[in-house]
Coordinates of C-alpha atoms and ligand atoms in Angstrom, one line a residue:
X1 CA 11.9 -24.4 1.5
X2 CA 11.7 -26.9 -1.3
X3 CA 9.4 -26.5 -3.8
X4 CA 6.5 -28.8 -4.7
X5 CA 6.6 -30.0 -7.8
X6 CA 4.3 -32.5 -9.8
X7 CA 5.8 -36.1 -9.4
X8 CA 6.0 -36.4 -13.2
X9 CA 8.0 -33.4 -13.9
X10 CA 11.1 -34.6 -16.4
X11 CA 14.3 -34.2 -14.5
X12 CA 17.3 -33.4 -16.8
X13 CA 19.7 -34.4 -14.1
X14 CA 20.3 -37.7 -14.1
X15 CA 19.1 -40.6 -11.4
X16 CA 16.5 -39.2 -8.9
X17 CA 16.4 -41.1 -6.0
X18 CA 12.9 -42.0 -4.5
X19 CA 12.3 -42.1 -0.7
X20 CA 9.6 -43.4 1.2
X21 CA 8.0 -42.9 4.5
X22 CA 9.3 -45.8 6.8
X23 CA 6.0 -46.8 8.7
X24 CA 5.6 -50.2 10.8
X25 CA 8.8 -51.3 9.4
X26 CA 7.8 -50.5 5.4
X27 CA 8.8 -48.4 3.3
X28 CA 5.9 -46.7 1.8
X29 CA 5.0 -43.6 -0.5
X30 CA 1.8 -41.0 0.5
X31 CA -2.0 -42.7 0.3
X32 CA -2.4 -39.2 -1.6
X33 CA 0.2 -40.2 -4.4
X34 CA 1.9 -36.4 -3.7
X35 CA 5.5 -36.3 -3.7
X36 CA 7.9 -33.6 -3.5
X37 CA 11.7 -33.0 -4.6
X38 CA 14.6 -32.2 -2.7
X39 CA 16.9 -29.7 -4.1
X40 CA 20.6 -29.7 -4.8
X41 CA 21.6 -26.2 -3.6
X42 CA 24.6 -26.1 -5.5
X43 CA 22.8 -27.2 -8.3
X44 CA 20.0 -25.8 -7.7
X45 CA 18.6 -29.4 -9.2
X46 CA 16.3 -31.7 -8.1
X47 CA 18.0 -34.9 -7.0
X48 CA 15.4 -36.9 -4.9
X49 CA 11.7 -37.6 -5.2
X50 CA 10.3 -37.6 -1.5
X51 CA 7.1 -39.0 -0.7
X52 CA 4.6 -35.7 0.7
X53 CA 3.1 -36.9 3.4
X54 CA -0.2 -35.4 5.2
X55 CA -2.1 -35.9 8.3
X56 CA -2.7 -39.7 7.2
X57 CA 0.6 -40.6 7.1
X58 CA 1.1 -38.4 10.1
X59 CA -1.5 -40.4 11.7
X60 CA -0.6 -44.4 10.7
X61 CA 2.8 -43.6 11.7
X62 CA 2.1 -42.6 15.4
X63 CA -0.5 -46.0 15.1
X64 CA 2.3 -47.9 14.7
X65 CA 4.7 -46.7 17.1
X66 CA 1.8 -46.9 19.4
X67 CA 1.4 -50.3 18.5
X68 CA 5.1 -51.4 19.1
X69 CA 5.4 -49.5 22.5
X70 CA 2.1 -51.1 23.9
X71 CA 2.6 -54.6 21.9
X72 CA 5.8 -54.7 21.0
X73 CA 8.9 -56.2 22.4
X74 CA 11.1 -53.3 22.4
X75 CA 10.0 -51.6 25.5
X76 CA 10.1 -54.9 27.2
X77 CA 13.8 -56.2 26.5
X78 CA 16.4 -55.0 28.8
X79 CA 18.4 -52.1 28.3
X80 CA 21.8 -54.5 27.7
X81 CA 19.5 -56.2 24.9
X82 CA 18.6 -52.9 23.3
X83 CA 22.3 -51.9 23.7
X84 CA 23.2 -54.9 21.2
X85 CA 20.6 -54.4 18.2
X86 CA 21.5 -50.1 18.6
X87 CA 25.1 -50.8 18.2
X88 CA 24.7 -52.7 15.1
X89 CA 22.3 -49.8 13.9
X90 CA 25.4 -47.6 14.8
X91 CA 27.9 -50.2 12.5
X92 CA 25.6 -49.7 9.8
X93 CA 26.1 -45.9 10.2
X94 CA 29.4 -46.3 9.7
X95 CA 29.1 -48.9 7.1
X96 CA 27.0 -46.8 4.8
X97 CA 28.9 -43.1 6.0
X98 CA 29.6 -41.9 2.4
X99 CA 25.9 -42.9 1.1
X100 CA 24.6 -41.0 4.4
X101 CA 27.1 -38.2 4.2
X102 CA 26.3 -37.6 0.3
X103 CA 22.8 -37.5 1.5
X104 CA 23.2 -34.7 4.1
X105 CA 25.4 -32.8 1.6
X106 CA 23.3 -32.7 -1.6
X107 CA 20.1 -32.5 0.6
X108 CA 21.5 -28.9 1.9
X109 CA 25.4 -28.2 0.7
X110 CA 27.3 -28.9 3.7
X111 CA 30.8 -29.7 2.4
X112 CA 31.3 -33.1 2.7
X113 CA 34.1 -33.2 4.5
X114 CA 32.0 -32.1 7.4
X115 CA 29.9 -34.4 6.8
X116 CA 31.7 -37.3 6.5
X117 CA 34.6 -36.3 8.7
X118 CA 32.0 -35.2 11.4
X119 CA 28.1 -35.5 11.2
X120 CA 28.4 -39.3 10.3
X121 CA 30.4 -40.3 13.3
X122 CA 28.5 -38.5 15.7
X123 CA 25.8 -39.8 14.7
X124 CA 26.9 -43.2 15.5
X125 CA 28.7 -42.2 18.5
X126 CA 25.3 -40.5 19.8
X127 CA 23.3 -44.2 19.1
X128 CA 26.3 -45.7 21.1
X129 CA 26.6 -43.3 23.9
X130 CA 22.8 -43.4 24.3
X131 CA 22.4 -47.3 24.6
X132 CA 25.8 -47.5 27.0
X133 CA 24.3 -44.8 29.2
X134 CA 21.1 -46.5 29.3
X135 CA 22.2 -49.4 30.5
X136 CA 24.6 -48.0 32.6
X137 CA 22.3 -46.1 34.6
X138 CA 18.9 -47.6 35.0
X139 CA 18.2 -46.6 38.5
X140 CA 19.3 -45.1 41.9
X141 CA 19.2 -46.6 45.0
X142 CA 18.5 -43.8 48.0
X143 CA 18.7 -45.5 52.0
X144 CA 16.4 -44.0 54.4
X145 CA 17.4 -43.3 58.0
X146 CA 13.6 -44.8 58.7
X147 CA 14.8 -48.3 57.4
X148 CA 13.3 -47.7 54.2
X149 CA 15.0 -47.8 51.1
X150 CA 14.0 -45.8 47.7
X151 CA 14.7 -46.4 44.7
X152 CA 13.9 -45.1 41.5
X153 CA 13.0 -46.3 37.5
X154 CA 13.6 -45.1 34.8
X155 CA 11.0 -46.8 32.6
X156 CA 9.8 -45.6 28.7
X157 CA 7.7 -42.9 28.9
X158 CA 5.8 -44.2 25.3
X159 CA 5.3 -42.7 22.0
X160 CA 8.2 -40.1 21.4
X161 CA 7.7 -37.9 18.1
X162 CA 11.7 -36.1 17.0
X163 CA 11.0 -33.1 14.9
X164 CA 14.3 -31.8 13.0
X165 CA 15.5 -28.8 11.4
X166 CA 17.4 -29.1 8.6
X167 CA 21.2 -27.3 9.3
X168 CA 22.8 -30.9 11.5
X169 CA 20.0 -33.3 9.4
X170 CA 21.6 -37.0 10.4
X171 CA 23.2 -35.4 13.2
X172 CA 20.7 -33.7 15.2
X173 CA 18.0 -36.8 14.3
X174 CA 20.4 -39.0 16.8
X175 CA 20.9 -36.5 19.0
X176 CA 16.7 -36.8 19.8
X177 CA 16.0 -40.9 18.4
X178 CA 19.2 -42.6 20.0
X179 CA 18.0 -41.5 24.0
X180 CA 14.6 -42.3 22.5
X181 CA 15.3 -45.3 21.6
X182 CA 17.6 -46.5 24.3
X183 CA 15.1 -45.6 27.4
X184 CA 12.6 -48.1 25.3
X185 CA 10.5 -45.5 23.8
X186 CA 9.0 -46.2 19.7
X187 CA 9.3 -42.9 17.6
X188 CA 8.3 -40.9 14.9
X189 CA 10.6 -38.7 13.1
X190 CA 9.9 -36.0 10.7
X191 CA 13.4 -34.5 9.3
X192 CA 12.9 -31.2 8.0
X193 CA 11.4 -30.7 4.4
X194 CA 15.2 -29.8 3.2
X195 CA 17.0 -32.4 4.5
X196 CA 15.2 -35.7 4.1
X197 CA 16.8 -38.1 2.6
X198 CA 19.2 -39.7 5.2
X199 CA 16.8 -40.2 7.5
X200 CA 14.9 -42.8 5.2
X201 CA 18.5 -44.0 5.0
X202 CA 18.9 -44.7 8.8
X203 CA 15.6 -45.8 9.4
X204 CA 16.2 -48.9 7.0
X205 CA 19.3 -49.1 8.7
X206 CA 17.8 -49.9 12.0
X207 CA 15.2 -52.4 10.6
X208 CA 18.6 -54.0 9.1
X209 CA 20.1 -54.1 12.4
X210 CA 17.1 -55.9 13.7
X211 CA 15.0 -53.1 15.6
X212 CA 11.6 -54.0 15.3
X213 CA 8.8 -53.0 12.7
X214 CA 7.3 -49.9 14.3
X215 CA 9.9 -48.9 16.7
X216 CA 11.6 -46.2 14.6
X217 CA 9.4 -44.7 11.8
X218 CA 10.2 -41.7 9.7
X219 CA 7.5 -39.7 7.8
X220 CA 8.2 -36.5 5.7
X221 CA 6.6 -33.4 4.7
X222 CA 5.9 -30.1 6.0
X223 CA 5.7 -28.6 9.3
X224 CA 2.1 -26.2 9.5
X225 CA -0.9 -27.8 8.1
X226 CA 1.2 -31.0 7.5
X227 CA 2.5 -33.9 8.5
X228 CA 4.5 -31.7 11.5
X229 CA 1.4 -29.9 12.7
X230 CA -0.3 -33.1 12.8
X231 CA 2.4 -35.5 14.8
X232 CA 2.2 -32.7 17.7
X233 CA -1.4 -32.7 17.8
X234 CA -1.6 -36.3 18.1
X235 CA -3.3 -37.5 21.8
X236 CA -1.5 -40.8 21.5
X237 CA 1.9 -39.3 21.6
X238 CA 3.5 -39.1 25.1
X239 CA 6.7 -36.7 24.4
X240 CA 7.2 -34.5 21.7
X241 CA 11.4 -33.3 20.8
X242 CA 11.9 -30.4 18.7
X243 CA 15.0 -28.5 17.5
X244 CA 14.0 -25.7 15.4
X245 CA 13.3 -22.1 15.0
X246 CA 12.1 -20.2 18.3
X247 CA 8.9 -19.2 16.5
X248 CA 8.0 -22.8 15.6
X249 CA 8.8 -23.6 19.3
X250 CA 5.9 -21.8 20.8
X251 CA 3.4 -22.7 18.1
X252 CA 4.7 -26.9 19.0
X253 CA 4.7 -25.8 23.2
X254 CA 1.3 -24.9 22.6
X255 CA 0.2 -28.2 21.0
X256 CA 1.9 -29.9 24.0
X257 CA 0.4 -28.1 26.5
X258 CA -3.2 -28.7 24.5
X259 CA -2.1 -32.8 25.4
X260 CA -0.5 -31.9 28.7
X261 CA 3.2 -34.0 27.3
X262 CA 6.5 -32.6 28.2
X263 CA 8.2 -31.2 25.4
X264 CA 12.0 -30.1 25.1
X265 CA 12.3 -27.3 23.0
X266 CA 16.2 -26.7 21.4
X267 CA 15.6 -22.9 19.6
X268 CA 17.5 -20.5 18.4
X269 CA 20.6 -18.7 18.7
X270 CA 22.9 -15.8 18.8
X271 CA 26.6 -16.9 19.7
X272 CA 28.3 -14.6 21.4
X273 CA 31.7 -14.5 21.3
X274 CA 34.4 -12.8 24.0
X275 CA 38.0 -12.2 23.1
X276 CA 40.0 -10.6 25.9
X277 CA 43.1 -8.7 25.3
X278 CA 45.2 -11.7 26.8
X279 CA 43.5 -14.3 24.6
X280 CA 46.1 -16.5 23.0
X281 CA 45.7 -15.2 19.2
X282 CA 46.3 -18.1 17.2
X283 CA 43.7 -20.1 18.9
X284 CA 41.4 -17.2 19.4
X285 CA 41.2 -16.6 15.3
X286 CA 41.2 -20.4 14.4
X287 CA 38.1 -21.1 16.6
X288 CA 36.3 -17.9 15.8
X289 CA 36.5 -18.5 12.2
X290 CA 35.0 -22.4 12.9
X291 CA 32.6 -20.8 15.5
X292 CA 30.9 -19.0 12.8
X293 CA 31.4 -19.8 9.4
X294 CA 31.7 -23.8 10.0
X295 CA 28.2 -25.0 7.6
X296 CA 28.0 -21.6 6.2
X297 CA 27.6 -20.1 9.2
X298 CA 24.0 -22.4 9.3
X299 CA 24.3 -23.5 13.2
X300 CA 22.3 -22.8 16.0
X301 CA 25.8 -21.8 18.4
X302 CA 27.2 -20.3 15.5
X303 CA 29.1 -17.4 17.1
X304 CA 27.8 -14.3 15.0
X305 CA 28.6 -11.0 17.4
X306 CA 32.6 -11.2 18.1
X307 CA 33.4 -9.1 21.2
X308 CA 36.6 -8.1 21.6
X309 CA 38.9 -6.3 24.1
X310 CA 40.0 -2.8 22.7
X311 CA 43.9 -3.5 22.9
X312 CA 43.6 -6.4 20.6
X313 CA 40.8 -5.1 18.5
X314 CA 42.5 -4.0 15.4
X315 CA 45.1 -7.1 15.5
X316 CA 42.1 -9.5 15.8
X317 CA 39.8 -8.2 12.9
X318 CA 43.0 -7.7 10.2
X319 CA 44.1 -11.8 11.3
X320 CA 40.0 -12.4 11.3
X321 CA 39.0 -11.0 7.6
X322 CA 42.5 -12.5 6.3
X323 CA 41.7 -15.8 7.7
X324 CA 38.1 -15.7 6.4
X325 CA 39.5 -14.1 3.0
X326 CA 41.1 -17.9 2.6
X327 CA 38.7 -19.9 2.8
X328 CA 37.8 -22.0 0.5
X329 CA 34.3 -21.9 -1.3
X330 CA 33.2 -23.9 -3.7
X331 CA 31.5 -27.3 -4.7
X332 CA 30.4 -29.0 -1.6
X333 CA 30.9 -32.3 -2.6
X334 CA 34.5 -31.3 -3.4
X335 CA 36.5 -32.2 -0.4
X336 CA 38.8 -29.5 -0.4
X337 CA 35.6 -26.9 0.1
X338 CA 34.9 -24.8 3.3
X339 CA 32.0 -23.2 2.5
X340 CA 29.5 -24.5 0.2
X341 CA 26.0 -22.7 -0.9
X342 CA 23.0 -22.1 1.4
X343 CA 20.7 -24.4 2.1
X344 CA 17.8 -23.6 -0.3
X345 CA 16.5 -20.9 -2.6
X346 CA 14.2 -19.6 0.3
X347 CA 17.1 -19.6 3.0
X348 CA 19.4 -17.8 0.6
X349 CA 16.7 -15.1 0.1
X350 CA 16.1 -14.7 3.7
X351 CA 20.3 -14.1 4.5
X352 CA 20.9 -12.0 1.5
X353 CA 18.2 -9.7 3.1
X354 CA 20.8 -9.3 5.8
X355 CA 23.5 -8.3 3.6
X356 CA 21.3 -6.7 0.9
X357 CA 20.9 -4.2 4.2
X358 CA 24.1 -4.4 6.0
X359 CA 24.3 -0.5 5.4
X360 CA 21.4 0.2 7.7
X361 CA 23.6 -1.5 10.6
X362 CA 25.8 1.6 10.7
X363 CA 29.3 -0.6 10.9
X364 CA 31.6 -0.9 8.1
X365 CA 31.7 -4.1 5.6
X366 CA 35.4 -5.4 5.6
X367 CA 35.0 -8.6 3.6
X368 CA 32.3 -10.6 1.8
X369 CA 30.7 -10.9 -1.4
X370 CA 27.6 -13.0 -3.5
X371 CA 28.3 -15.3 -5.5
X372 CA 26.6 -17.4 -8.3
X373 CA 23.5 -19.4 -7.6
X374 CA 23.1 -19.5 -3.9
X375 CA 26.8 -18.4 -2.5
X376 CA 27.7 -15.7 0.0
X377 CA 31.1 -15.6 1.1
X378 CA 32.3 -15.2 4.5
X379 CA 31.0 -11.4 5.7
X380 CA 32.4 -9.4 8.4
X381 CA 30.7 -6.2 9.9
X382 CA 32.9 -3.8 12.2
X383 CA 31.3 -2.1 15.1
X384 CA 27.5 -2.2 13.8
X385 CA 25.4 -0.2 16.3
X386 CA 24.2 -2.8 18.9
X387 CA 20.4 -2.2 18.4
X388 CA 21.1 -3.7 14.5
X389 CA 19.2 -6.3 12.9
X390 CA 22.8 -7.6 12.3
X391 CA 23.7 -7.8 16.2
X392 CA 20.6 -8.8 17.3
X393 CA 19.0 -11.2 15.1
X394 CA 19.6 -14.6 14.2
X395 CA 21.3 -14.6 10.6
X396 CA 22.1 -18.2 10.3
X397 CA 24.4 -17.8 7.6
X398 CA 27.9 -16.5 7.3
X399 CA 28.0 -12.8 8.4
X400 CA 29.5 -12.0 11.9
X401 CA 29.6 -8.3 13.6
X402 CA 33.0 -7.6 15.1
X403 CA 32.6 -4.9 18.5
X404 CA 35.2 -3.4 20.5
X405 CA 34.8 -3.7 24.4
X406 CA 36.5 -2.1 27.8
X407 CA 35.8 -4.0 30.5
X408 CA 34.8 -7.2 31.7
X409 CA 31.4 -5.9 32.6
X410 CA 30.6 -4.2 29.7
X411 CA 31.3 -7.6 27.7
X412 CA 29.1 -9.4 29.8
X413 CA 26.0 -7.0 29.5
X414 CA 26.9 -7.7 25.7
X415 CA 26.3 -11.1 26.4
X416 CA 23.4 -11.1 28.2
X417 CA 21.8 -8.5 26.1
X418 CA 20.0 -10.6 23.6
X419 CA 16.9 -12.5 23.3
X420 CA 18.5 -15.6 22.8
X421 CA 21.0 -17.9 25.6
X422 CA 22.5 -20.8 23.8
X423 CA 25.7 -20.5 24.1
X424 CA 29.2 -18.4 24.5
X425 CA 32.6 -18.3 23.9
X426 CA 35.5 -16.7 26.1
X427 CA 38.8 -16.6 24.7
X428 CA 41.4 -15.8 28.0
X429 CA 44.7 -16.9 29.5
X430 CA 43.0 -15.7 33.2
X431 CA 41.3 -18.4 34.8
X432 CA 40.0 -16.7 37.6
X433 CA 38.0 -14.6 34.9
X434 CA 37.2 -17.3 32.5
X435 CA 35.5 -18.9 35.9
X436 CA 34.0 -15.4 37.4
X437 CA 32.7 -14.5 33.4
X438 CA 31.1 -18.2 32.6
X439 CA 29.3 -18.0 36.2
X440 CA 27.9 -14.5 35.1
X441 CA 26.4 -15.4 31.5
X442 CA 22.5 -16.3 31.2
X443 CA 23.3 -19.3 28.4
X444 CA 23.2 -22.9 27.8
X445 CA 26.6 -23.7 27.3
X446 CA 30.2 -21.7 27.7
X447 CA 33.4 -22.5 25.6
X448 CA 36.2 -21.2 26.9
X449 CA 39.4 -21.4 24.6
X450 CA 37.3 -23.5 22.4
X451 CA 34.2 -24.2 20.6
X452 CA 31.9 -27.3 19.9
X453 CA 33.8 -29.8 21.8
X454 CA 30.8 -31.9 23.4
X455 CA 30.7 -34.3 26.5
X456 CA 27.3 -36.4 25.8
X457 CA 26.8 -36.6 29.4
X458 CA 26.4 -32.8 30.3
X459 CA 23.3 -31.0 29.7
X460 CA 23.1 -29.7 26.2
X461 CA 20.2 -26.6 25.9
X462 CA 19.1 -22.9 25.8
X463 CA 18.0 -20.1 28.5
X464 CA 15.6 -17.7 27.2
X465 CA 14.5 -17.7 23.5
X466 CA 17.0 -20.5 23.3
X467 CA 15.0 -23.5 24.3
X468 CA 13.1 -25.4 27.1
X469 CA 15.0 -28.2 29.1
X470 CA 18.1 -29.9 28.5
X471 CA 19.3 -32.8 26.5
X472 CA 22.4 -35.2 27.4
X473 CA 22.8 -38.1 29.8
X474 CA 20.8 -38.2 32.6
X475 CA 18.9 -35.3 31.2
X476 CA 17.5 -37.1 28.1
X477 CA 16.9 -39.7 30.8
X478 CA 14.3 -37.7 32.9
X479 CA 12.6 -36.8 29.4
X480 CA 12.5 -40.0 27.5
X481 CA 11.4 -41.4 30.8
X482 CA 8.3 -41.4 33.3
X483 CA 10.9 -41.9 36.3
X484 CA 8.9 -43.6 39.7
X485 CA 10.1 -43.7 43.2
X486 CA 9.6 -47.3 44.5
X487 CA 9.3 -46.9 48.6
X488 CA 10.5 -50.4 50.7
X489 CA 10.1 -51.1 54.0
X490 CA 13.4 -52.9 54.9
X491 CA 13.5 -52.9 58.4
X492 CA 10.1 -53.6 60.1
X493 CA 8.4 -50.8 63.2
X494 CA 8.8 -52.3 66.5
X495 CA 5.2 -52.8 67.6
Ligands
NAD501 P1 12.0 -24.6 11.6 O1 11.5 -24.2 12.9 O2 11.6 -23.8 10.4 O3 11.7 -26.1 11.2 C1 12.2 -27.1 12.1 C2 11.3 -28.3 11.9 O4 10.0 -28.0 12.4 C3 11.1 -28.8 10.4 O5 11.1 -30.2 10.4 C4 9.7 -28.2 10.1 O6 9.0 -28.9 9.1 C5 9.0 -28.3 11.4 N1 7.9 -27.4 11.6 C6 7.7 -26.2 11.2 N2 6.5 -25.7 11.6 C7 5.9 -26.6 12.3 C8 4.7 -26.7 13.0 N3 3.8 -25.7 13.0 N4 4.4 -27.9 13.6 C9 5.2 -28.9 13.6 N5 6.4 -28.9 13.0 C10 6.8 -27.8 12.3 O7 13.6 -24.5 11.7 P2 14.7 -24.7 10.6 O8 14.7 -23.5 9.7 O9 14.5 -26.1 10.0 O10 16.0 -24.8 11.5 C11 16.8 -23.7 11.8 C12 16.5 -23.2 13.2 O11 16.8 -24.3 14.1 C13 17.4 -22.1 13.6 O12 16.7 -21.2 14.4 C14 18.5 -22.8 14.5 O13 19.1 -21.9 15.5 C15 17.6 -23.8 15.2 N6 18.5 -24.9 15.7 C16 18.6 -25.0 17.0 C17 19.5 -26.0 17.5 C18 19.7 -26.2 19.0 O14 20.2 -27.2 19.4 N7 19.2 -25.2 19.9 C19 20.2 -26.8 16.7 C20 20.0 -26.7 15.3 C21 19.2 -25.7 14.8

C-alpha cells in the first residue's frame, strides 16, 4: 500500500504531480491538509502528491452527488442527451490516452503498451457502450391477455458510490461509473490508494465534456477507517459497486445491508485453466501465457492452476516454460516490456511469500526468478499437491501451477474445487465437450479457445467467493436502476 509520507518531504525525482479530490465539480485538496504519495514501483519513487482524504471529504462528496441527483439536471435529461455529453467524455479519453495511460502505468507498473494499447480504449468504449445501451433500451412493453398493457422503467436509482481496486485502475473505474452514469445516477468514486491518479484525470475530463458539477466526483484515500469505510456507511447513498478483494467484500456487504442498498460485489479469483489432449497447441500456449502472466499475473481471471490432459502434459509445460522464458521484463514505460514490477512494496512482499515457500507446495519449480527492486519473473510450478497454498489461493502475481488430468470428470471436480468461481478456460477441438464441460462448471464466465474477449452486453461476475450479481448490459441496468412496472388499462371491463 503506499506509504504516508509528510507532504513536505523533498523529492529527488523530479516533477511531482499534485491531485485533488474532484467534489461538486472542484478540484480540491483534504480540509485536514494530509496528503499522501503514490509510488513508482519500478522506481520505487514517489511521483504524485495525492490529497488524503477522511470521512469529511468522504462526506461533502456524497453531499454533492446527492445534491445533483435530487437538484440537478442530469437525472432529468433524456438518455439520448446524456448519450451526447458521455461521448465527448469518451473523445477526451482518447484525446488525453498517453497522459491517462502514463498515469495507470507509473501509478502501479503495468507496461504501457497494455495500457495504452488496451485499458485506455476500453475505457472509452465502456462510456460509449453504456450511454448507447441506455438509450437503446429504456423500457419494455409486456401486453396482457386482460387488455392491460405493462410496461416497465428503468429510472436512476440515486446516489451510486464505485469503489476500485487497483490491478485495471482507469479500466475497471468505467466498467462501474459509465452504467452509472448513463441510467442518470451521480457518483462517487474512490480509486484504490495505489492507483489514483487517472481517475482525477477523467473526472476533469467529464466536467470538460460538459457533465455537470456534482455528477461524477472522485475522492481518494484509504479503504478501513477512511474515506472507503466511510462512503459505504453513508445513509444517503442508494447503491454501492465494489471490485476488490473477497475479504473487503463482506466487511462492504455488511455496511449495505446496515442501509438495506443493493450492492454488487466483483471478488476474487482463481482461473482455472483446462487443456485437453486435442487442444490446438499453438493457440492453447499463446492464450495460457496471456491468461496468466498478462499485468504480472495481477488480474482477477488470471488463469493461475493450468490443467492439462496427460497425453499432452509434458509437450504443453516444455512449449509453456519456453514461452514464459521469452518474455520480456523490464521498464514498464518501455514499450517493448511484457512484464513490469509489482504493484507496490506491500504487494510484492505478499507474492514473494508465495515463492519464498513454493517448496512447501510439494511440485517442482521449472522457471522463475526475483529480480531487483520489485520484479519476479514469470514462475511455473509442476504438479503441486492440490491442497497447496499455491493451488488454492489467490496469488495475484505471476506464478501458475501446471497439473496433469485423466478424464473429463476429474478436470471438472478440479474446477469446481476452489472457493472461488470467476471464471475458466477450456482449450478443445470437441464441441460437444466444450458445450457439456462449460454447462458443468460453477463460474462466472467460460473461455473456450480463448481468454478475455468481452461482449459488454453479457453478464460479467462471480459464483461463490467470486462476487455478488452481475455487471453488463441489461444487468448494470437492473442495478444502476429502481426498475417499476407501470400497469394500463387499455381496453375497458364490459359492465
Ligand atoms: P482491496 O479489497 O484491498 O481494495 C479494493 C478497494 O477497496 C480499494 O479502493 C480499497 O481502498 C477499498 N477498501 C479496502 N477496505 C475497505 C473498507 N473496509 N471499506 C471500503 N473500502 C475499502 O483489493 P485490491 O487489492 O485493490 O484489488 C485486488 C483484488 O481485487 C483481488 O482479489 C482481485 O481478484 C480483485 N479483483 C476482482 C475483479 C473482478 O472483476 N471480480 C477485478 C479486478 C480485481
Amino acid at each position: 500500500m503506499t506509504s504516508v509520507l509528510p507532504a513536505q518531504t523533498t523529492i529527488a525525482t523530479g516533477a511531482i504531480q499534485r491531485i485533488g479530490h474532484i467534489i461538486d465539480g472542484v478540484e480540491v485538496q483534504s480540509e485536514s491538509g494530509l496528503t499522501f504519495f503514490s509510488i513508482d514501483p519500478y522506481t520505487r519513487q514517489p511521483w504524485a502528491e495525492i490529497a488524503l482524504g477522511t470521512k469529511t471529504e468522504a462526506d461533502l462528496a456524497v453531499a454533492a452527488a446527492r445534491r445533483a441527483f435530487d437538484e440537478g439536471p442530469w437525472p432529468r435529461m433524456s438518455a439520448g442527451q446524456r448519450r451526447a455529453l458521455i461521448n465527448r467524455f469518451a473523445d477526451l479519453i482518447i484525446e488525453h490516452a498517453e497522459e491517462l495511460a502514463l498515469a495507470d502505468t507509473r501509478d502501479m507498473g503495468k507496461p504501457i503498451t497494455q495500457s495504452l494499447g488496451n485499458d485506455v480504449p476500453r475505457t472509452a468504449l465502456n462510456f460509449r457502450f453504456f450511454a448507447d445501451h441506455a438509450h437503446l433500451t429504456p423500457a419494455e412493453v409486456l401486453p396482457m391477455d386482460s387488455g392491460h398493457h405493462t410496461y416497465t422503467r428503468f429510472d436512476p436509482a440515486g446516489v451510486v458510490v464505485a469503489i476500485a481496486p487497483w490491478n485495471f485502475p482507469m479500466m475497471l473505474e468505467s466498467w462501474k461509473v459509465a452504467p452509472a452514469l448513463a441510467w442518470g445516477n451521480t457518483v462517487v468514486l474512490k480509486p484504490a490508494e495505489d492507483t489514483p491518479v487517472s481517475a482525477t484525470i477523467m473526472a476533469r475530463l467529464a466536467l470538460e465534456a460538459g457533465i455537470p458539477p456534482g455528477v461524477f466526483n472522485v475522492v481518494h484515500g484509504y479503504g478501513p477507517d477512511s474515506v472507503g469505510e466511510a462512503l459505504t456507511q453513508n445513509p444517503d447513498v442508494d447503491r454501492i459497486t465494489f471490485t476488490g478483494e473477497s475479504g473487503t467484500g463482506r466487511i462492504i456487504a455488511r455496511a449495505a445491508s446496515a442501509n438495506l442498498i443493493p450492492v454488487s460485489l466483483e471478488l476474487g479469483g482463481k482461473g482455472a485453466n483446462v487443456v485437453f489432449a486435442d487442444a490446438e497447441i499453438d493457440n492453447a500456449i499463446d492464450w495460457s501465457i496471456k491468461a496468466i502472466f498478462t499485468n504480472a499475473g495481477q488480474v482477477c481471471l488470471a488463469g493461475s492452476r493450468i490443467y492439462v490432459e496427460r497425453p499432452l502434459y509434458e509437450e504443453f509445460v516444455d512449449r509453456f516454460v519456453a514461452a514464459a522464458n521469452a518474455m520480456v521484463v523490464g521498464d514498464p514505460k518501455d514499450p517493448a516490456t511484457q512484464i513490469g514490477p509489482l504493484a507496490s512494496g506491500e504487494h510484492y512482499t505478499k507474492v514473494r511469500s508465495y515463492y519464498d515457500t513454493i517448496g512447501e507446495s510439494n511440485g517442482s519449480q521449472l522457471s522463475g526468478a526475483l529480480g531487483e527492486g520489485w520484479f519476479i519473473t514469470p514462475t511455473i510450478i509442476a504438479t503441486p499437491d492440490k491442497d497447496s497454498a499455491h493451488q488454492r489461493e489467490e496469488i495475484f502475481g505471476p506464478i501458475v501451477t501446471i497439473t496433469p488430468f485423466d478424464t473429463e470428470d476429474e478436470a471438472i471436480h478440479e474446477v469446481n474445487d476452489s472457493p472461488y468461481g470467476l471464471n475458466a478456460m477450456l482449450f478443445t477441438e470437441d464441441l460437444t465437450r466444450a458445450h457439456r464441460v462449460s454447462a458443468a462448471l460453477i463460474v462466472g464466465t467460460v473461455w473456450v479457445n480463448c481468454f478475455f474477449i468481452r461482449d459488454l452486453r453479457a453478464p460479467f461476475g462471480g459464483a461463490k467467493a467470486s462476487g455478488i450479481g452481475r455487471e453488463g448490459g441489461t444487468f448494470s441496468r437492473e442495478f444502476f436502476t429502481e426498475p417499476k412496472a407501470v400497469v394500463m388499462q387499455m381496453v375497458p371491463p364490459a359492465h
